[in-house]
Short mmCIF file of C-alpha atoms and ligand atoms in Angstrom, two decimals:
data_model
loop_
_atom_site.label_atom_id
_atom_site.label_comp_id
_atom_site.label_asym_id
_atom_site.label_seq_id
_atom_site.Cartn_x
_atom_site.Cartn_y
_atom_site.Cartn_z
CA UNK A 1 33.58 4.01 -2.38
CA UNK A 2 32.78 7.03 -4.56
CA UNK A 3 30.87 6.41 -7.79
CA UNK A 4 33.31 8.22 -10.00
CA UNK A 5 32.56 8.62 -13.70
CA UNK A 6 34.51 6.40 -16.07
CA UNK A 7 37.02 8.12 -18.35
CA UNK A 8 35.42 9.21 -21.61
CA UNK A 9 35.75 6.66 -24.36
CA UNK A 10 34.73 7.08 -27.95
CA UNK A 11 34.53 3.68 -29.63
CA UNK A 12 34.74 5.36 -33.05
CA UNK A 13 38.01 7.15 -32.51
CA UNK A 14 40.74 5.74 -34.72
CA UNK A 15 43.14 4.81 -31.95
CA UNK A 16 40.56 3.08 -29.75
CA UNK A 17 41.24 -0.62 -29.06
CA UNK A 18 38.95 -2.95 -31.03
CA UNK A 19 35.55 -3.08 -29.33
CA UNK A 20 34.17 -6.14 -27.58
CA UNK A 21 30.46 -6.77 -27.93
CA UNK A 22 28.15 -9.50 -26.82
CA UNK A 23 24.70 -10.95 -27.13
CA UNK A 24 23.29 -12.54 -24.00
CA UNK A 25 19.85 -14.04 -24.52
CA UNK A 26 17.88 -15.85 -21.86
CA UNK A 27 16.97 -19.31 -23.16
CA UNK A 28 13.25 -18.93 -22.61
CA UNK A 29 12.11 -19.67 -26.17
CA UNK A 30 13.02 -19.11 -29.81
CA UNK A 31 14.59 -15.81 -30.87
CA UNK A 32 11.87 -13.52 -32.09
CA UNK A 33 12.26 -10.71 -34.57
CA UNK A 34 12.96 -8.22 -31.78
CA UNK A 35 15.81 -10.33 -30.38
CA UNK A 36 17.19 -10.80 -33.89
CA UNK A 37 17.17 -7.02 -34.31
CA UNK A 38 19.27 -6.60 -31.16
CA UNK A 39 21.55 -9.54 -32.02
CA UNK A 40 22.27 -8.23 -35.52
CA UNK A 41 22.95 -4.71 -34.22
CA UNK A 42 25.25 -5.94 -31.43
CA UNK A 43 27.17 -8.21 -33.80
CA UNK A 44 27.41 -5.86 -36.78
CA UNK A 45 28.47 -2.93 -34.64
CA UNK A 46 31.63 -4.64 -33.39
CA UNK A 47 32.29 -6.82 -36.44
CA UNK A 48 32.30 -3.77 -38.70
CA UNK A 49 35.15 -2.35 -36.61
CA UNK A 50 37.18 -5.56 -36.33
CA UNK A 51 36.02 -6.23 -32.77
CA UNK A 52 35.47 -9.38 -30.76
CA UNK A 53 32.02 -10.84 -30.21
CA UNK A 54 30.88 -12.99 -27.30
CA UNK A 55 27.71 -15.09 -27.01
CA UNK A 56 26.57 -15.75 -23.43
CA UNK A 57 23.64 -17.85 -22.22
CA UNK A 58 21.74 -16.14 -19.39
CA UNK A 59 20.12 -19.19 -17.86
CA UNK A 60 20.02 -18.18 -14.19
CA UNK A 61 16.26 -18.06 -13.97
CA UNK A 62 15.87 -21.85 -13.90
CA UNK A 63 12.08 -22.06 -14.01
CA UNK A 64 11.82 -19.83 -17.07
CA UNK A 65 14.57 -21.59 -19.03
CA UNK A 66 13.30 -23.95 -21.73
CA UNK A 67 15.34 -27.09 -22.42
CA UNK A 68 17.02 -26.89 -25.82
CA UNK A 69 16.18 -23.20 -26.30
CA UNK A 70 19.80 -22.02 -26.02
CA UNK A 71 20.85 -24.43 -28.77
CA UNK A 72 17.96 -23.35 -31.00
CA UNK A 73 18.86 -19.68 -30.46
CA UNK A 74 22.49 -20.20 -31.48
CA UNK A 75 21.44 -22.29 -34.50
CA UNK A 76 19.10 -19.54 -35.63
CA UNK A 77 21.77 -16.88 -35.14
CA UNK A 78 24.22 -18.88 -37.26
CA UNK A 79 21.51 -19.27 -39.90
CA UNK A 80 21.28 -15.47 -39.97
CA UNK A 81 25.02 -15.32 -40.61
CA UNK A 82 26.22 -14.31 -37.14
CA UNK A 83 29.25 -15.87 -35.49
CA UNK A 84 31.15 -15.38 -32.25
CA UNK A 85 34.74 -15.64 -31.05
CA UNK A 86 33.70 -16.87 -27.65
CA UNK A 87 30.64 -18.75 -26.51
CA UNK A 88 28.68 -21.96 -26.97
CA UNK A 89 30.23 -24.37 -29.42
CA UNK A 90 33.41 -22.27 -29.63
CA UNK A 91 34.72 -21.99 -26.05
CA UNK A 92 37.15 -19.21 -25.22
CA UNK A 93 39.30 -17.70 -22.50
CA UNK A 94 36.36 -16.62 -20.34
CA UNK A 95 34.48 -19.93 -20.26
CA UNK A 96 32.03 -21.08 -19.11
CA UNK A 97 29.55 -19.07 -21.17
CA UNK A 98 26.48 -20.40 -19.37
CA UNK A 99 25.65 -18.25 -16.36
CA UNK A 100 24.38 -21.25 -14.40
CA UNK A 101 28.02 -22.44 -14.33
CA UNK A 102 29.51 -19.13 -13.19
CA UNK A 103 28.23 -19.09 -9.60
CA UNK A 104 31.72 -18.85 -8.08
CA UNK A 105 32.37 -15.54 -9.82
CA UNK A 106 29.11 -14.06 -8.60
CA UNK A 107 29.83 -15.17 -5.04
CA UNK A 108 33.28 -13.55 -5.06
CA UNK A 109 31.82 -10.31 -6.45
CA UNK A 110 29.27 -10.35 -3.61
CA UNK A 111 32.08 -10.92 -1.09
CA UNK A 112 33.94 -7.88 -2.44
CA UNK A 113 30.84 -5.72 -2.21
CA UNK A 114 30.23 -6.96 1.33
CA UNK A 115 33.78 -6.05 2.36
CA UNK A 116 33.31 -2.61 0.83
CA UNK A 117 30.14 -2.08 2.87
CA UNK A 118 27.93 -2.01 -0.23
CA UNK A 119 25.88 -5.14 0.55
CA UNK A 120 23.44 -6.05 3.28
CA UNK A 121 21.27 -9.05 4.14
CA UNK A 122 17.61 -8.17 3.90
CA UNK A 123 14.47 -9.88 5.14
CA UNK A 124 12.06 -7.38 3.56
CA UNK A 125 10.05 -9.20 0.92
CA UNK A 126 8.48 -7.95 -2.28
CA UNK A 127 5.06 -8.15 -0.71
CA UNK A 128 6.25 -6.01 2.23
CA UNK A 129 7.36 -3.45 -0.36
CA UNK A 130 4.11 -3.78 -2.26
CA UNK A 131 2.24 -2.95 0.94
CA UNK A 132 4.25 0.25 1.16
CA UNK A 133 3.17 1.00 -2.41
CA UNK A 134 -0.42 1.39 -1.35
CA UNK A 135 0.72 4.74 0.01
CA UNK A 136 -0.60 7.62 -2.18
CA UNK A 137 2.57 8.01 -4.25
CA UNK A 138 3.01 4.35 -5.07
CA UNK A 139 3.05 3.83 -8.83
CA UNK A 140 2.22 0.58 -10.57
CA UNK A 141 5.61 -1.01 -9.76
CA UNK A 142 7.35 -1.51 -6.46
CA UNK A 143 8.30 1.64 -4.56
CA UNK A 144 12.03 2.32 -4.10
CA UNK A 145 13.52 0.44 -1.18
CA UNK A 146 13.36 2.91 1.71
CA UNK A 147 16.75 3.53 3.37
CA UNK A 148 14.95 3.41 6.72
CA UNK A 149 14.53 -0.33 6.19
CA UNK A 150 18.27 -0.94 5.90
CA UNK A 151 19.34 -3.09 8.86
CA UNK A 152 21.96 -1.84 11.32
CA UNK A 153 25.40 -2.49 9.80
CA UNK A 154 25.99 -6.23 10.20
CA UNK A 155 29.01 -7.45 12.19
CA UNK A 156 32.31 -8.00 10.35
CA UNK A 157 32.47 -11.39 8.72
CA UNK A 158 28.67 -11.64 8.34
CA UNK A 159 29.04 -12.60 4.70
CA UNK A 160 30.84 -15.82 5.62
CA UNK A 161 28.29 -16.65 8.33
CA UNK A 162 25.46 -18.82 6.94
CA UNK A 163 23.25 -17.80 9.88
CA UNK A 164 23.45 -14.12 8.95
CA UNK A 165 22.46 -14.92 5.36
CA UNK A 166 19.80 -17.55 6.04
CA UNK A 167 16.46 -16.68 4.50
CA UNK A 168 17.72 -13.27 3.47
CA UNK A 169 18.13 -11.61 0.10
CA UNK A 170 21.33 -9.61 -0.44
CA UNK A 171 20.80 -6.01 -1.45
CA UNK A 172 23.20 -3.50 -2.97
CA UNK A 173 23.40 -0.28 -1.02
CA UNK A 174 22.80 2.61 -3.41
CA UNK A 175 24.84 5.71 -2.52
CA UNK A 176 25.66 8.90 -4.36
CA UNK A 177 23.70 11.08 -6.73
CA UNK A 178 22.12 10.59 -10.15
CA UNK A 179 23.83 8.46 -12.79
CA UNK A 180 24.01 9.63 -16.37
CA UNK A 181 25.11 8.02 -19.61
CA UNK A 182 25.06 8.79 -23.29
CA UNK A 183 23.14 6.00 -24.96
CA UNK A 184 24.21 5.67 -28.60
CA UNK A 185 20.59 5.28 -29.72
CA UNK A 186 18.44 6.89 -27.04
CA UNK A 187 20.70 9.84 -26.23
CA UNK A 188 21.42 11.37 -22.84
CA UNK A 189 19.84 9.49 -19.93
CA UNK A 190 19.96 10.46 -16.28
CA UNK A 191 18.54 8.44 -13.43
CA UNK A 192 18.67 8.74 -9.67
CA UNK A 193 18.56 5.12 -8.60
CA UNK A 194 17.75 6.15 -5.04
CA UNK A 195 14.43 7.46 -6.37
CA UNK A 196 13.64 4.70 -8.85
CA UNK A 197 14.50 1.38 -7.22
CA UNK A 198 16.64 2.26 -4.22
CA UNK A 199 18.79 -0.54 -2.78
CA UNK A 200 18.30 -3.48 -5.13
CA UNK A 201 18.58 -7.24 -4.85
CA UNK A 202 21.76 -8.96 -6.05
CA UNK A 203 20.98 -12.39 -4.67
CA UNK A 204 17.48 -13.61 -4.08
CA UNK A 205 16.39 -15.15 -0.83
CA UNK A 206 16.43 -18.59 -2.52
CA UNK A 207 20.12 -18.09 -3.37
CA UNK A 208 19.64 -17.34 -7.07
CA UNK A 209 21.93 -14.59 -8.40
CA UNK A 210 19.96 -11.62 -9.73
CA UNK A 211 20.28 -10.72 -13.40
CA UNK A 212 21.69 -7.26 -12.50
CA UNK A 213 24.72 -8.72 -10.75
CA UNK A 214 25.40 -11.55 -13.19
CA UNK A 215 25.30 -9.31 -16.23
CA UNK A 216 27.73 -6.79 -14.76
CA UNK A 217 30.16 -9.37 -13.39
CA UNK A 218 30.20 -11.17 -16.74
CA UNK A 219 30.52 -8.07 -18.90
CA UNK A 220 33.48 -6.94 -16.77
CA UNK A 221 35.10 -10.39 -16.72
CA UNK A 222 34.70 -10.79 -20.48
CA UNK A 223 36.10 -7.34 -21.24
CA UNK A 224 32.89 -6.14 -22.91
CA UNK A 225 33.20 -2.51 -24.03
CA UNK A 226 29.88 -2.12 -25.84
CA UNK A 227 26.44 -3.35 -24.81
CA UNK A 228 23.85 -3.27 -27.58
CA UNK A 229 20.51 -4.73 -26.51
CA UNK A 230 16.76 -4.17 -26.50
CA UNK A 231 15.16 -1.02 -25.18
CA UNK A 232 13.37 -3.00 -22.45
CA UNK A 233 16.68 -3.07 -20.57
CA UNK A 234 17.21 0.70 -20.63
CA UNK A 235 15.91 1.08 -17.10
CA UNK A 236 18.37 -1.50 -15.76
CA UNK A 237 21.34 0.45 -17.07
CA UNK A 238 21.83 3.01 -14.30
CA UNK A 239 21.84 0.21 -11.72
CA UNK A 240 24.38 -1.71 -13.77
CA UNK A 241 26.64 1.33 -14.03
CA UNK A 242 26.57 1.74 -10.24
CA UNK A 243 27.48 -1.91 -9.82
CA UNK A 244 30.28 -1.83 -12.39
CA UNK A 245 31.83 1.15 -10.60
CA UNK A 246 31.42 -0.43 -7.17
CA UNK A 247 33.27 -3.49 -8.51
CA UNK A 248 36.10 -1.25 -9.66
CA UNK A 249 35.34 -1.51 -13.38
CA UNK A 250 34.49 0.95 -16.13
CA UNK A 251 31.03 0.69 -17.61
CA UNK A 252 30.70 -0.13 -21.31
CA UNK A 253 29.15 2.08 -23.97
CA UNK A 254 25.42 1.41 -24.18
CA UNK A 255 23.05 1.36 -27.14
CA UNK A 256 19.43 0.34 -26.63
CA UNK A 257 17.84 -0.60 -29.92
CA UNK A 258 14.10 -0.17 -30.41
CA UNK A 259 11.62 -2.84 -29.51
CA UNK A 260 9.78 -4.67 -32.25
CA UNK A 261 6.04 -4.19 -31.92
CA UNK A 262 3.06 -5.74 -33.65
CA UNK A 263 0.66 -3.81 -35.88
CA UNK A 264 -1.32 -3.04 -32.67
CA UNK A 265 1.72 -1.23 -31.22
CA UNK A 266 2.19 -3.89 -28.52
CA UNK A 267 5.53 -5.57 -27.87
CA UNK A 268 5.84 -8.92 -29.65
CA UNK A 269 4.99 -11.79 -27.37
CA UNK A 270 4.40 -15.53 -27.34
CA UNK A 271 1.16 -14.76 -29.16
CA UNK A 272 3.15 -13.79 -32.26
CA UNK A 273 4.56 -17.24 -32.80
CA UNK A 274 4.99 -16.73 -36.53
CA UNK A 275 7.44 -13.92 -35.83
CA UNK A 276 10.32 -16.00 -34.50
CA UNK A 277 13.43 -16.52 -36.59
CA UNK A 278 12.68 -20.26 -36.51
CA UNK A 279 9.14 -19.85 -37.80
CA UNK A 280 10.26 -17.52 -40.59
CA UNK A 281 12.98 -19.98 -41.54
CA UNK A 282 10.46 -22.82 -41.63
CA UNK A 283 8.11 -20.67 -43.71
CA UNK A 284 10.74 -20.55 -46.45
CA UNK A 285 12.21 -17.09 -45.80
CA UNK A 286 15.84 -16.71 -46.92
CA UNK A 287 18.27 -15.53 -44.22
CA UNK A 288 19.39 -12.63 -46.43
CA UNK A 289 15.78 -11.47 -46.80
CA UNK A 290 15.35 -11.29 -43.04
CA UNK A 291 18.78 -9.69 -42.51
CA UNK A 292 18.02 -7.06 -45.17
CA UNK A 293 14.72 -6.23 -43.48
CA UNK A 294 16.36 -6.05 -40.02
CA UNK A 295 19.13 -3.78 -41.34
CA UNK A 296 16.53 -1.44 -42.83
CA UNK A 297 14.60 -1.47 -39.54
CA UNK A 298 17.90 -0.47 -37.90
CA UNK A 299 18.10 2.56 -40.18
CA UNK A 300 20.99 1.28 -42.28
CA UNK A 301 21.12 2.30 -45.94
CA UNK A 302 20.62 -0.44 -48.50
CA UNK A 303 17.60 -2.44 -49.48
CA UNK A 304 16.52 -5.93 -50.42
CA UNK A 305 18.38 -9.09 -49.52
CA UNK A 306 21.69 -8.65 -47.71
CA UNK A 307 24.28 -10.89 -46.12
CA UNK A 308 25.04 -10.20 -42.47
CA UNK A 309 28.70 -9.57 -43.28
CA UNK A 310 27.70 -6.93 -45.80
CA UNK A 311 25.56 -5.17 -43.18
CA UNK A 312 28.47 -5.26 -40.72
CA UNK A 313 30.87 -3.69 -43.21
CA UNK A 314 29.01 -0.37 -43.16
CA UNK A 315 27.04 -0.63 -39.91
CA UNK A 316 26.64 2.62 -38.00
CA UNK A 317 24.88 2.66 -34.63
CA UNK A 318 24.23 6.38 -34.93
CA UNK A 319 21.75 5.67 -37.74
CA UNK A 320 19.50 3.56 -35.50
CA UNK A 321 16.34 5.49 -34.64
CA UNK A 322 14.87 5.10 -31.16
CA UNK A 323 11.22 4.68 -32.22
CA UNK A 324 9.67 1.19 -32.02
CA UNK A 325 9.87 -0.94 -35.15
CA UNK A 326 6.52 -2.16 -36.44
CA UNK A 327 6.56 -5.71 -37.70
CA UNK A 328 3.94 -6.59 -40.31
CA UNK A 329 1.80 -9.53 -39.20
CA UNK A 330 2.43 -11.22 -42.55
CA UNK A 331 6.21 -10.78 -42.36
CA UNK A 332 6.96 -14.20 -43.86
CA UNK A 333 4.98 -13.48 -47.02
CA UNK A 334 6.50 -10.00 -47.22
CA UNK A 335 10.03 -11.39 -46.93
CA UNK A 336 9.53 -14.25 -49.39
CA UNK A 337 8.55 -11.63 -51.95
CA UNK A 338 11.65 -9.50 -51.40
N1 LIG B 1 19.34 -11.93 -20.83
C1 LIG B 1 18.68 -10.70 -21.12
C2 LIG B 1 17.47 -10.97 -22.00
O1 LIG B 1 17.43 -11.98 -22.70
C3 LIG B 1 19.56 -9.72 -21.84
C4 LIG B 1 20.60 -9.18 -20.96
C5 LIG B 1 21.44 -8.06 -21.54
O2 LIG B 1 21.62 -7.98 -22.76
O3 LIG B 1 21.94 -7.29 -20.74
O4 LIG B 1 16.57 -10.17 -22.00
#
């Protein structure tokens, strides 16, 4: 199937249908300032244009999920002033909104890719690939999956045969040339997935659906037209575009907002416990003080305390700068004084 480019779409043109955005956190802990930055941007960008907003819980990675974290994340988002038309506590036409309950959809997407010849069972493990990386050109990550390790085309009907899938991951077969997209924050991006990751895993050997597949299947099923998320996911985007096209869909518009970093320039981590929305809330920060600070960090005009709805009314993605946002260590004190 050719990877044809999607028709051009400009979400700002007057006659465009209302946009559909989403926020899709993994429930691995409380929302930190960086996640709040992405959540506010995703929400305000579609709300300001009368669009629909979806909240989805990405809880496929069982061992990393923390019990109760999804509920705490949605509580904290509501405290900030965000809301959603579809998602936890609201329901909606594309339920369920927990990925762990959407396995049937992922399996049927895999079946379609298998029928189209874009999927193969693979016994090559990460450590096999890591061994290849000790070759002179191997960088710090895994080398791209070498096409020479693709198995001979499996017999028709292999997908339905448990034997053919036993103890195998399922990989997407990457064909075609470089993928490019115009990120609303980062600008023009081009990536040749054959050179970066090569054929990538859509279902792990233990049967768990990979993030890359779940996110694309869900964004297509939920009619998402605009993906606003953290910069750490920029290098997943080309793979997701290939998948969306292979599944017969059009990719959304992308905007990767900057990461929040500490005063040392490092990405915020568990270490920075005081920099979660929950901790700021418990330290007596007003939601409008945090929202105002986030909006400023997102390059929006206006200063001081602001309600989320007020930020949405004039929100413009094109004002978001790509450079990392530095979060003062004493953010709570700074915000209480605003
Ligand atoms: N679940 C991912 C995360 O929490 C985000 C996925 C996405 O926005 O595409 O990092």
